[in-house]
Short mmCIF file of C-alpha atoms and ligand atoms in Angstrom, two decimals:
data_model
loop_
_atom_site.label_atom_id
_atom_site.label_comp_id
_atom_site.label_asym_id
_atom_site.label_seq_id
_atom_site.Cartn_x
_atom_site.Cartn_y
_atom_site.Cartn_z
CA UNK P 1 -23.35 93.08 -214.74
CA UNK P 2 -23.15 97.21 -213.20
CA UNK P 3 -26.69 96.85 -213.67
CA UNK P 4 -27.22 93.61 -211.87
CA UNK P 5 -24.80 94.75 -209.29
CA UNK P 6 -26.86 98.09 -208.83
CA UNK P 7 -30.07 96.29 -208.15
CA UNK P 8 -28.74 93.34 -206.03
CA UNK P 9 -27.02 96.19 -204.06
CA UNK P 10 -30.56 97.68 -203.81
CA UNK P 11 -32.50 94.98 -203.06
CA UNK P 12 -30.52 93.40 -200.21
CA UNK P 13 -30.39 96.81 -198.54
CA UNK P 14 -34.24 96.50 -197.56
CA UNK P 15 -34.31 92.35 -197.06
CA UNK P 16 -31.53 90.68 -195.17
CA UNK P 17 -28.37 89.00 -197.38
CA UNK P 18 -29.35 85.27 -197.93
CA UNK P 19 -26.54 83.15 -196.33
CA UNK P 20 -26.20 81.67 -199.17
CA UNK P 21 -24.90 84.96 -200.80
CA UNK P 22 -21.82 83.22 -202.30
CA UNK P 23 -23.74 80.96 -204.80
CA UNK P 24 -25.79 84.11 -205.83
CA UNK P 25 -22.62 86.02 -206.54
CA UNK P 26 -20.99 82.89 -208.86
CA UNK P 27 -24.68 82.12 -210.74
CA UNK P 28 -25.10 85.90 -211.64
CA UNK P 29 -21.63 87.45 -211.84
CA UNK P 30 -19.46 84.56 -212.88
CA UNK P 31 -17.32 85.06 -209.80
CA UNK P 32 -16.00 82.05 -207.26
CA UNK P 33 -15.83 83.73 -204.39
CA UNK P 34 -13.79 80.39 -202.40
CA UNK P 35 -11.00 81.08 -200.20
CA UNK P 36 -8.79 79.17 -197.69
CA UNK P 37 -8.29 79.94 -193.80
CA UNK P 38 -6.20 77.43 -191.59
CA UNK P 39 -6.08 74.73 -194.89
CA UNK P 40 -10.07 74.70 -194.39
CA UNK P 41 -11.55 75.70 -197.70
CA UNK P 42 -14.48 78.64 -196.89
CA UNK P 43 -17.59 79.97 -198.86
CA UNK P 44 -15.60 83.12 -199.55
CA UNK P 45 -12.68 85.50 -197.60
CA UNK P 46 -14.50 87.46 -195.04
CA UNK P 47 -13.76 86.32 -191.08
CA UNK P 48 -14.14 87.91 -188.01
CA UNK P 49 -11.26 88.60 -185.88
CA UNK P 50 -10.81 87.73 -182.52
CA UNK P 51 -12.42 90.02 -179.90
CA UNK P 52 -15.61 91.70 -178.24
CA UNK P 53 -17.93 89.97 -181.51
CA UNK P 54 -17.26 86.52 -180.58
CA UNK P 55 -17.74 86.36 -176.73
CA UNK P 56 -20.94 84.27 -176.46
CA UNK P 57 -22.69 81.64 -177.79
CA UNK P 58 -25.53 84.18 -179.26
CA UNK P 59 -22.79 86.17 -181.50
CA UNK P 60 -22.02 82.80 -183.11
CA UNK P 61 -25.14 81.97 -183.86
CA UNK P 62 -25.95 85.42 -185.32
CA UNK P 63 -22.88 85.14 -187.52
CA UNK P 64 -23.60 81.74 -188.28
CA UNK P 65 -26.88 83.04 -189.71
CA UNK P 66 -25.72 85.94 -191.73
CA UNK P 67 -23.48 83.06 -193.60
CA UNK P 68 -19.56 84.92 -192.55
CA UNK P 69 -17.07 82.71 -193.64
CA UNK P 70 -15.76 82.05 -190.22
CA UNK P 71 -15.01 84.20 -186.42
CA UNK P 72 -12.29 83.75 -183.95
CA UNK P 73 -12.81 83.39 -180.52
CA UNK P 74 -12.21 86.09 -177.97
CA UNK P 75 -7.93 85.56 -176.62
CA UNK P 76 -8.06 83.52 -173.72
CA UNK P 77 -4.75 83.79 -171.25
CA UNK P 78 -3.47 80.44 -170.64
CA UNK P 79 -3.12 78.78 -167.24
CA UNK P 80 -1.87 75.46 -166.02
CA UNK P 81 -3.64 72.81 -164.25
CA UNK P 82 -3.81 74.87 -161.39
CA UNK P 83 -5.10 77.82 -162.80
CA UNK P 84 -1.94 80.14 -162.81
CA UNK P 85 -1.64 82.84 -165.68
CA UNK P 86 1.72 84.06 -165.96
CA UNK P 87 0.17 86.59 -168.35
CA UNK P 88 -2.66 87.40 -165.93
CA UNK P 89 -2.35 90.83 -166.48
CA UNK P 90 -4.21 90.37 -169.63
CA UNK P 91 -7.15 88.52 -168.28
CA UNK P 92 -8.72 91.37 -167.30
CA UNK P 93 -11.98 93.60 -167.94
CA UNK P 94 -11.69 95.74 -170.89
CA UNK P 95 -12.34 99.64 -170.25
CA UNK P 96 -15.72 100.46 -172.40
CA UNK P 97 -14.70 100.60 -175.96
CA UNK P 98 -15.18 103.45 -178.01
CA UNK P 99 -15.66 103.08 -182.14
CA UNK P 100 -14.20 107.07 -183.63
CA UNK P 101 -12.49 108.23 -186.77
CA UNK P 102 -8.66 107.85 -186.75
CA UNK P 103 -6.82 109.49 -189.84
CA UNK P 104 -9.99 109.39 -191.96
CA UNK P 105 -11.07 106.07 -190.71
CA UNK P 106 -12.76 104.22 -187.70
CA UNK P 107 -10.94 102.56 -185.03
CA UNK P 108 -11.95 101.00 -181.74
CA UNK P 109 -10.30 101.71 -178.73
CA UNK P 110 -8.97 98.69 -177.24
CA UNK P 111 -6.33 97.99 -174.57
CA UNK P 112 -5.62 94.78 -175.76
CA UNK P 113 -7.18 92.51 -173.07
CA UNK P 114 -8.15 89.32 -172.93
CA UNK P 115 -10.81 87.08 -171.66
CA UNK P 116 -12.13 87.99 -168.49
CA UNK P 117 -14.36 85.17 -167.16
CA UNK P 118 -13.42 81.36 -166.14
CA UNK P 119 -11.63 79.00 -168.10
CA UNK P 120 -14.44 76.88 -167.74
CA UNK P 121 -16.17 79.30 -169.41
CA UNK P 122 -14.56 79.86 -172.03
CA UNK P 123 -14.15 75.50 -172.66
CA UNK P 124 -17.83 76.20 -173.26
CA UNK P 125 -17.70 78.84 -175.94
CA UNK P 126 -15.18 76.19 -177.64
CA UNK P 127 -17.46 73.41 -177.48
CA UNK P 128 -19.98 75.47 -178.94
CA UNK P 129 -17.55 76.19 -181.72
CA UNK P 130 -16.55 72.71 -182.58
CA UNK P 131 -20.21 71.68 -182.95
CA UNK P 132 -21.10 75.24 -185.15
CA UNK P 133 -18.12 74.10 -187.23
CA UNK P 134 -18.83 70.53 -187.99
CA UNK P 135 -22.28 70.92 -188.73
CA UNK P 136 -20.89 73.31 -191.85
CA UNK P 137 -22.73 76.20 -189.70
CA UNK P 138 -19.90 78.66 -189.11
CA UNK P 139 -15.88 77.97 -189.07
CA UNK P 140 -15.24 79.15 -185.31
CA UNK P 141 -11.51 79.01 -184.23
CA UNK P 142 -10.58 79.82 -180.46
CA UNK P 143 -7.24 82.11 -179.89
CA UNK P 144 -4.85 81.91 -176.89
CA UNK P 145 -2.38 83.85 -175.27
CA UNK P 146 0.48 81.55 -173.94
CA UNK P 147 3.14 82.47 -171.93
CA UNK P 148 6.07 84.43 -173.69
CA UNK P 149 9.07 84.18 -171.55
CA UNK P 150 12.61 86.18 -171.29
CA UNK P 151 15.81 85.22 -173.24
CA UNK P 152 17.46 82.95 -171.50
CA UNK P 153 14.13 82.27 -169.05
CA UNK P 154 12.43 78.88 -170.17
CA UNK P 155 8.61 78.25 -171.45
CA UNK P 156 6.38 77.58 -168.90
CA UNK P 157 5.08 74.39 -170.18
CA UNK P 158 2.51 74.03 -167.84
CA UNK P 159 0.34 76.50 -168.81
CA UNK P 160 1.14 75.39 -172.87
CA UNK P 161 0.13 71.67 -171.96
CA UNK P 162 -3.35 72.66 -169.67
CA UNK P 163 -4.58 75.14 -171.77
CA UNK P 164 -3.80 73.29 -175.31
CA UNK P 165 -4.91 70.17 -174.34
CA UNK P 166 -8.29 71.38 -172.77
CA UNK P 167 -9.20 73.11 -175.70
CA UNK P 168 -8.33 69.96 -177.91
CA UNK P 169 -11.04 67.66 -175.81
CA UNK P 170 -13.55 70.84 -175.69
CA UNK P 171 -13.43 71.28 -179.17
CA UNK P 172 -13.42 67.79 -180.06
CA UNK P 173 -12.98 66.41 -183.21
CA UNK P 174 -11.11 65.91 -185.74
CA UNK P 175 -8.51 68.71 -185.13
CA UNK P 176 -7.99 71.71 -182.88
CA UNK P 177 -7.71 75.06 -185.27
CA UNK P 178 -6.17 77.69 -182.97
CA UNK P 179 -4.89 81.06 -183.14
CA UNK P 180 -2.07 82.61 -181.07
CA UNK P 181 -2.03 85.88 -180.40
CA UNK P 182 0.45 88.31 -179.97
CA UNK P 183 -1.15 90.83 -178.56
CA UNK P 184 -0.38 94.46 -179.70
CA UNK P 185 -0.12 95.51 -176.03
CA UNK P 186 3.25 93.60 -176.09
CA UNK P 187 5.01 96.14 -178.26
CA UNK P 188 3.88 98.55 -175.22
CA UNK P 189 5.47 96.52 -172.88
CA UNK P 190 9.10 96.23 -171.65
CA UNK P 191 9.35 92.69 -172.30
CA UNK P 192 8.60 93.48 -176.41
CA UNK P 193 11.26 96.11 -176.44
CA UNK P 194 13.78 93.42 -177.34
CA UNK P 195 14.48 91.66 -180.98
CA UNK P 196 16.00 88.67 -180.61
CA UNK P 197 13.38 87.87 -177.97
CA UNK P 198 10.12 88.11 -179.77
CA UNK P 199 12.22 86.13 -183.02
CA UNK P 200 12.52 83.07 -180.26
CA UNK P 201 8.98 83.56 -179.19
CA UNK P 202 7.70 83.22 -182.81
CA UNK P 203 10.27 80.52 -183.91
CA UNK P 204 9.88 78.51 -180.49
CA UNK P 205 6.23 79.11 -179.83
CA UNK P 206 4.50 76.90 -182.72
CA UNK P 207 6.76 74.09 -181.57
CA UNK P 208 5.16 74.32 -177.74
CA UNK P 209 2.07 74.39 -178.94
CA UNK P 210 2.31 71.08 -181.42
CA UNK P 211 4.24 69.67 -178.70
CA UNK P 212 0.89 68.94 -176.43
CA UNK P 213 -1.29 68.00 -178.83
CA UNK P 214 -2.49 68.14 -183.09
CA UNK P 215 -3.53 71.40 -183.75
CA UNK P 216 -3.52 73.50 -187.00
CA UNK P 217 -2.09 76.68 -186.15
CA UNK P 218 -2.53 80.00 -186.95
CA UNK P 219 -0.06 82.81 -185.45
CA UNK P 220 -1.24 86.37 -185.22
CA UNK P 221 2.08 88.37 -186.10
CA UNK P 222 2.18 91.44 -183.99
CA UNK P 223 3.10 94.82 -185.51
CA UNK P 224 6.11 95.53 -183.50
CA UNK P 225 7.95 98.67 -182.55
CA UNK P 226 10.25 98.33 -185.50
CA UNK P 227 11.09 98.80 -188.81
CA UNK P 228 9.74 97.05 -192.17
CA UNK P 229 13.09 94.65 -192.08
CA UNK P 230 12.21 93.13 -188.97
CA UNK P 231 8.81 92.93 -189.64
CA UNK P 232 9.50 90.54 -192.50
CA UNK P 233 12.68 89.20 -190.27
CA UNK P 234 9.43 88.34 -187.82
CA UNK P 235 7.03 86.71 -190.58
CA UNK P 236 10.15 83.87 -191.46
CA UNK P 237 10.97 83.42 -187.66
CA UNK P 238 7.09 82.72 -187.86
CA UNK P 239 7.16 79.97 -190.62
CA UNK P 240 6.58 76.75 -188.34
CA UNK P 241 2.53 77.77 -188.27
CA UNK P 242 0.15 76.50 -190.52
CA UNK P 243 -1.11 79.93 -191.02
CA UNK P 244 0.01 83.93 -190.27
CA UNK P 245 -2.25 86.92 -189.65
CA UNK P 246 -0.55 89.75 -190.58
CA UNK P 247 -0.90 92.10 -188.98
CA UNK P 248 -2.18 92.77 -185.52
CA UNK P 249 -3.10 96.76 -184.78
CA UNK P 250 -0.53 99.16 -183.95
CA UNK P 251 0.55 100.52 -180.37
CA UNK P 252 -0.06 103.99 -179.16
CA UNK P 253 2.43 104.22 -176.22
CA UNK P 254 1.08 108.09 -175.21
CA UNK P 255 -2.22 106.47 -174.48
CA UNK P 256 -1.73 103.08 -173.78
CA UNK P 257 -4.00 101.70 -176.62
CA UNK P 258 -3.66 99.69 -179.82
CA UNK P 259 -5.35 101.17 -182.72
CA UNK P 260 -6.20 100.43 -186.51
CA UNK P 261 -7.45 102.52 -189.74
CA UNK P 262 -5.70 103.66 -192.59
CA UNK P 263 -2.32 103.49 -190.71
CA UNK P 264 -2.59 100.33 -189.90
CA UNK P 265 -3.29 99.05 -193.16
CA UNK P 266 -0.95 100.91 -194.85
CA UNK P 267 2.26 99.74 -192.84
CA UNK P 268 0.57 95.76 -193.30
CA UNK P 269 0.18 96.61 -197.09
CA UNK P 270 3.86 98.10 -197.28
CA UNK P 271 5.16 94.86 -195.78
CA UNK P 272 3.18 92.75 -197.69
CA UNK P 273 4.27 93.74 -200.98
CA UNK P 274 7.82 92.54 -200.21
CA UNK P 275 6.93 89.44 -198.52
CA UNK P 276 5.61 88.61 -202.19
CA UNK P 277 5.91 87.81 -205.03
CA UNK P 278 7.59 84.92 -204.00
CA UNK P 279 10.12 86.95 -202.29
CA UNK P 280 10.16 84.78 -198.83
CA UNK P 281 10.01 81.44 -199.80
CA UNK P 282 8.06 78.43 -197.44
CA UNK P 283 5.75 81.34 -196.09
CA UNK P 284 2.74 79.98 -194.65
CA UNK P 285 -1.29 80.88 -195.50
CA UNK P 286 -1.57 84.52 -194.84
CA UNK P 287 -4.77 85.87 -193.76
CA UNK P 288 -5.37 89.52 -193.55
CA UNK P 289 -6.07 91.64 -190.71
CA UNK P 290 -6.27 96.05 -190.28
CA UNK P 291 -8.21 98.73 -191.66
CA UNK P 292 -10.64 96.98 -193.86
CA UNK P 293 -13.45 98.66 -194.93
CA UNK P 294 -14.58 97.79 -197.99
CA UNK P 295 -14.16 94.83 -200.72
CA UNK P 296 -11.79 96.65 -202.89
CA UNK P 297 -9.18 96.70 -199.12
CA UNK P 298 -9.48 93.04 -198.89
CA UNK P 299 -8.67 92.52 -202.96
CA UNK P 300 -5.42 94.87 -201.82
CA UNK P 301 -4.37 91.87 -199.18
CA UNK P 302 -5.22 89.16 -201.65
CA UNK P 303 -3.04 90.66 -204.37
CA UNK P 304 -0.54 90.48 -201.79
CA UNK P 305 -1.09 86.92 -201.02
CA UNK P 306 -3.66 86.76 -198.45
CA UNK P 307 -6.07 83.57 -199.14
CA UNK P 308 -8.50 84.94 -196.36
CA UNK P 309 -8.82 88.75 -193.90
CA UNK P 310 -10.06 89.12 -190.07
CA UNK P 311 -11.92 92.63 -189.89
CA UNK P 312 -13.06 93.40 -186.27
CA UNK P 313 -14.07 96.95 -186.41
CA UNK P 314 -16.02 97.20 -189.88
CA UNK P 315 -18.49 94.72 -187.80
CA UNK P 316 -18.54 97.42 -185.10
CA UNK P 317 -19.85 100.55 -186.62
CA UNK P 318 -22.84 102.17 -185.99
CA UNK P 319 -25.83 101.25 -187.48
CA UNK P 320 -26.25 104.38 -189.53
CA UNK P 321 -22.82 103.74 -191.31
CA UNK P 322 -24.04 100.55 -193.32
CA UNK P 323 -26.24 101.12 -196.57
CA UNK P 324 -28.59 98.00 -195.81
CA UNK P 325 -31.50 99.06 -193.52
CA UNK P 326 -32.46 95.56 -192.50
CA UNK P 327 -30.95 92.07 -191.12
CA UNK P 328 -28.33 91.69 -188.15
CA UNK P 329 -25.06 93.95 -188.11
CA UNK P 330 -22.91 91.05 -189.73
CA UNK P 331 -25.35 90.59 -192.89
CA UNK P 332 -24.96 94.81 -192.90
CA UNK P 333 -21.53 94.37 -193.38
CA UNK P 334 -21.08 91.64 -195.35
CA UNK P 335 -23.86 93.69 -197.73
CA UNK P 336 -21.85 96.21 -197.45
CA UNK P 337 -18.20 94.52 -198.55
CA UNK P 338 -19.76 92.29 -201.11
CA UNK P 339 -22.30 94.01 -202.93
CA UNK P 340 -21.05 97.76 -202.88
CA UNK P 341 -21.40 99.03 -206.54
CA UNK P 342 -18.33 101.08 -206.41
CA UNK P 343 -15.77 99.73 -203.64
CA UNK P 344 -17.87 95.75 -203.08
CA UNK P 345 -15.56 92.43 -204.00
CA UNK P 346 -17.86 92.08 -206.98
CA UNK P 347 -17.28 95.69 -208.61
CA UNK P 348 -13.06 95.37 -207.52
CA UNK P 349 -12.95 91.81 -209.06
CA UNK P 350 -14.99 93.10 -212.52
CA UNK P 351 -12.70 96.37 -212.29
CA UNK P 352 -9.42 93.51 -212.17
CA UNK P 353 -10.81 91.67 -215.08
CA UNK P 354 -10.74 95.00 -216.67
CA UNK P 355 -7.59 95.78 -216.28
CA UNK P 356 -6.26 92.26 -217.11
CA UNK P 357 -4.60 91.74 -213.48
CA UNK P 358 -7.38 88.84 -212.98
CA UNK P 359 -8.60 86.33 -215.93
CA UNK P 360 -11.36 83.99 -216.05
CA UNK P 361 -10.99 80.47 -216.07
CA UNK P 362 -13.60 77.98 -217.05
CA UNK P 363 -15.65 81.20 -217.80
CA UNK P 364 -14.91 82.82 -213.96
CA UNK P 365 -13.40 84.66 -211.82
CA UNK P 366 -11.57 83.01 -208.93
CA UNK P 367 -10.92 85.14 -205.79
CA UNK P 368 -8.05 82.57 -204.17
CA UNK P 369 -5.97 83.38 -208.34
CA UNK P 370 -5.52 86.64 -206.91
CA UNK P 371 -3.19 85.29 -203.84
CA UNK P 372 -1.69 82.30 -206.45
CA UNK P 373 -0.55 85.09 -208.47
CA UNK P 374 0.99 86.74 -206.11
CA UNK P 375 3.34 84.19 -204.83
CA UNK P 376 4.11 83.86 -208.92
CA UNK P 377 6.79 86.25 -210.06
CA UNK P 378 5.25 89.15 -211.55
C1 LIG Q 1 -12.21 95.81 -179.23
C2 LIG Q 1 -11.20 94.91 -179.85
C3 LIG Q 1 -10.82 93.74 -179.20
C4 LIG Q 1 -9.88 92.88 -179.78
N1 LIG Q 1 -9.52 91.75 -179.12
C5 LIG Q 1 -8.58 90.92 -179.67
C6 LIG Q 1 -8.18 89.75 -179.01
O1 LIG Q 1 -8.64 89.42 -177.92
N2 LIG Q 1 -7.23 88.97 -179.61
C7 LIG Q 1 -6.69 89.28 -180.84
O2 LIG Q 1 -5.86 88.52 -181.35
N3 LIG Q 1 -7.06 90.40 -181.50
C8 LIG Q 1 -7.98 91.23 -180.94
N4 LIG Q 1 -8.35 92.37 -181.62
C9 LIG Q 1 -7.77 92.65 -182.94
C10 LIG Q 1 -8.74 92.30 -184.06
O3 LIG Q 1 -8.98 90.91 -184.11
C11 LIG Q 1 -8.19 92.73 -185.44
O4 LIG Q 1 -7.10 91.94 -185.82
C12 LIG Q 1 -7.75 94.16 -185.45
O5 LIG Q 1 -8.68 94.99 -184.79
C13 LIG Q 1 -7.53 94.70 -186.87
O6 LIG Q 1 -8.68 94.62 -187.64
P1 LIG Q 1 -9.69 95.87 -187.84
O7 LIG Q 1 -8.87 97.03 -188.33
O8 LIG Q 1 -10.68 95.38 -188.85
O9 LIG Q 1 -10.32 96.15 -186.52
C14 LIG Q 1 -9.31 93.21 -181.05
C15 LIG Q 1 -9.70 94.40 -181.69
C16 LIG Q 1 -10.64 95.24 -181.12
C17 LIG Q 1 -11.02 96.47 -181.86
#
């Protein structure tokens, strides 16, 4: 199997990944590479996380192509019927990013805004992504950023009922997946510097949402200003989603931007290992989000109970950084994470059998046993 992985490694480098890659990777390796976002079963783990690689109709169609499991949608601020955005100070441009090496890995520098052109706009991207998803082409899920009020200041409603509801008759049938973001920004802001706050915001907010219409939902958990305890304190506040992304990028107050890498993943990794085994009972899906760049970084999230992971910047790199030489920057990158002899999901699942962490059943591997077993008491 090293030397089938050497030469599949070899030979997708020079002729893009089939879409099909996961049905390859389960005839030749023995190795089911099925995982789970929002209860929708997927080809395999890797997603694309919400931002500047899901803006248009082109990216999706490009993604849909290279065969990625699934991409969220670009944040969109909410707005009521009359198209008021009490977080409006989101909705605009973003400063031109710039992909550099942060502690020994890459980050993107990001501000943390959202969608900048009409509503209308983005109703369109969302159709688009209903259609791309039913026709099996690509799982797309749109992500919104609703209003988050003061203690003691009520939700405006408003903007919950226009924006959810839009999106539900945009995307169309049979149900709404969404994302809701808690952007990183926040923990910059005055309005994050207070606990009991952002606990009502991620306890109360899942109930606005389901209030205006059906909607599987998937809350991105922000990494806050504080400790590991209230990190985990946030993730059961958090438990009325269907699903949690843990966890959003960190905050660099001195400049003003959020940022990922090895730091990022690290502090999500820390958390994660006492969120599970079993250690919070009733948490939802988890699906994985920082600093991956490589398959053996997303087998570290599913040992610690993530079923699927978002990478952004991996999908952002320059060209150069990728080992394949041909096909689109997604079918680079999924090259890359799959088929890597040394750090792919193939070698790390062979290297777990190895070791005895992971076992085959009805003569394979499973990738979704890794996140059973860690719910299971080890
Ligand atoms: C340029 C850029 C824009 C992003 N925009 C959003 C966004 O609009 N909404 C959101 O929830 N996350 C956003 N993110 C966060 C990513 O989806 C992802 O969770 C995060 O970058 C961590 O993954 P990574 O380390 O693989 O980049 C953005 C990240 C980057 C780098």
């Amino acid at each position: 199997m090293r030397a089938q992985l050497a030469t599949d490694f070899e030979r997708f480098k020079q002729r893009a990944l089939p879409r099909d890659f996961p049905s390859h990777v389960r005839e030749a390796y023995g190795i089911d590479l099925t995982a789970r976002y929002l209860g929708t079963t997927i080809p395999h783990p890797i997603g694309k996380g919400s931002g500047q690689l899901s803006l248009n109709q082109g990216q999706l169609e490009v993604d849909a192509e290279a065969g990625l499991a699934f991409a969220v949608l670009k944040t969109v601020i909410a707005q009521d019927a009359g198209g008021a955005q009490s977080m409006a100070a989101w909705a605009i441009h973003e400063a031109k990013m710039k992909v550099e090496r942060r502690g020994g890995g890459w980050t993107v520098t990001w501000k943390g805004r959202g969608w900048d052109r009409s509503f209308e706009e983005y109703l369109a991207l969302a159709r688009v992504g209903g259609d791309l998803t039913r026709d099996g082409h690509l799982l797309v899920v749109p992500s919104v950023k609703y209003h988050l009020p003061r203690l003691g200041e009520p939700f405006k409603d408003s903007e919950y009922a226009f924006t959810t509801r839009a999106l539900a008759t945009a995307w169309g049938e049979p149900l709404l997946l969404l994302e809701k973001d808690f952007s990183p920004t926040l923990a910059g802001d005055a309005l994050a510097g207070e606990q009991a706050q952002i606990l009502r915001w991620l306890r109360e907010v899942p109930v606005r949402i389901r209030a205006q219409a059906a909607v599987r939902l998937a809350v991105k958990v922000m990494n806050a200003r504080f400790d590991d305890d209230f990190q985990m304190e946030m993730v059961r506040a958090a438990s009325g989603a269907d699903a949690l992304i843990v966890f959003n990028r960190l905050f660099d107050p001195a400049r003003g931007v959020a940022y990922g890498g090895p730091e990022l993943i690290e502090r999500n990794l820390r958390v994660l290992d006492r969120l599970t085994p079993g250690a919070t009972p009733g948490i939802p899906e988890l699906s994985g989000t920082g600093g991956i760049s490589s398959g053996r970084m997303i087998l570290e999230y599913a040992r610690r109970g993530c079923e699927s992971v978002q990478l952004h910047t991996f999908f952002q790199l320059p060209l150069d950084e990728y080992a394949a030489t041909d096909g689109s920057r997604t079918q680079r990158a999924l090259h890359q994470l799959v088929f890597d002899p040394v750090d792919g999901l193939i070698a790390g699942m062979l290297a777990l059998e190895a070791q005895g962490v992971l076992e085959r059943r009805g003569g394979e591997l499973h990738f979704l046993d890794l996140a059973a077993n860690a719910h299971h008491a080890r």
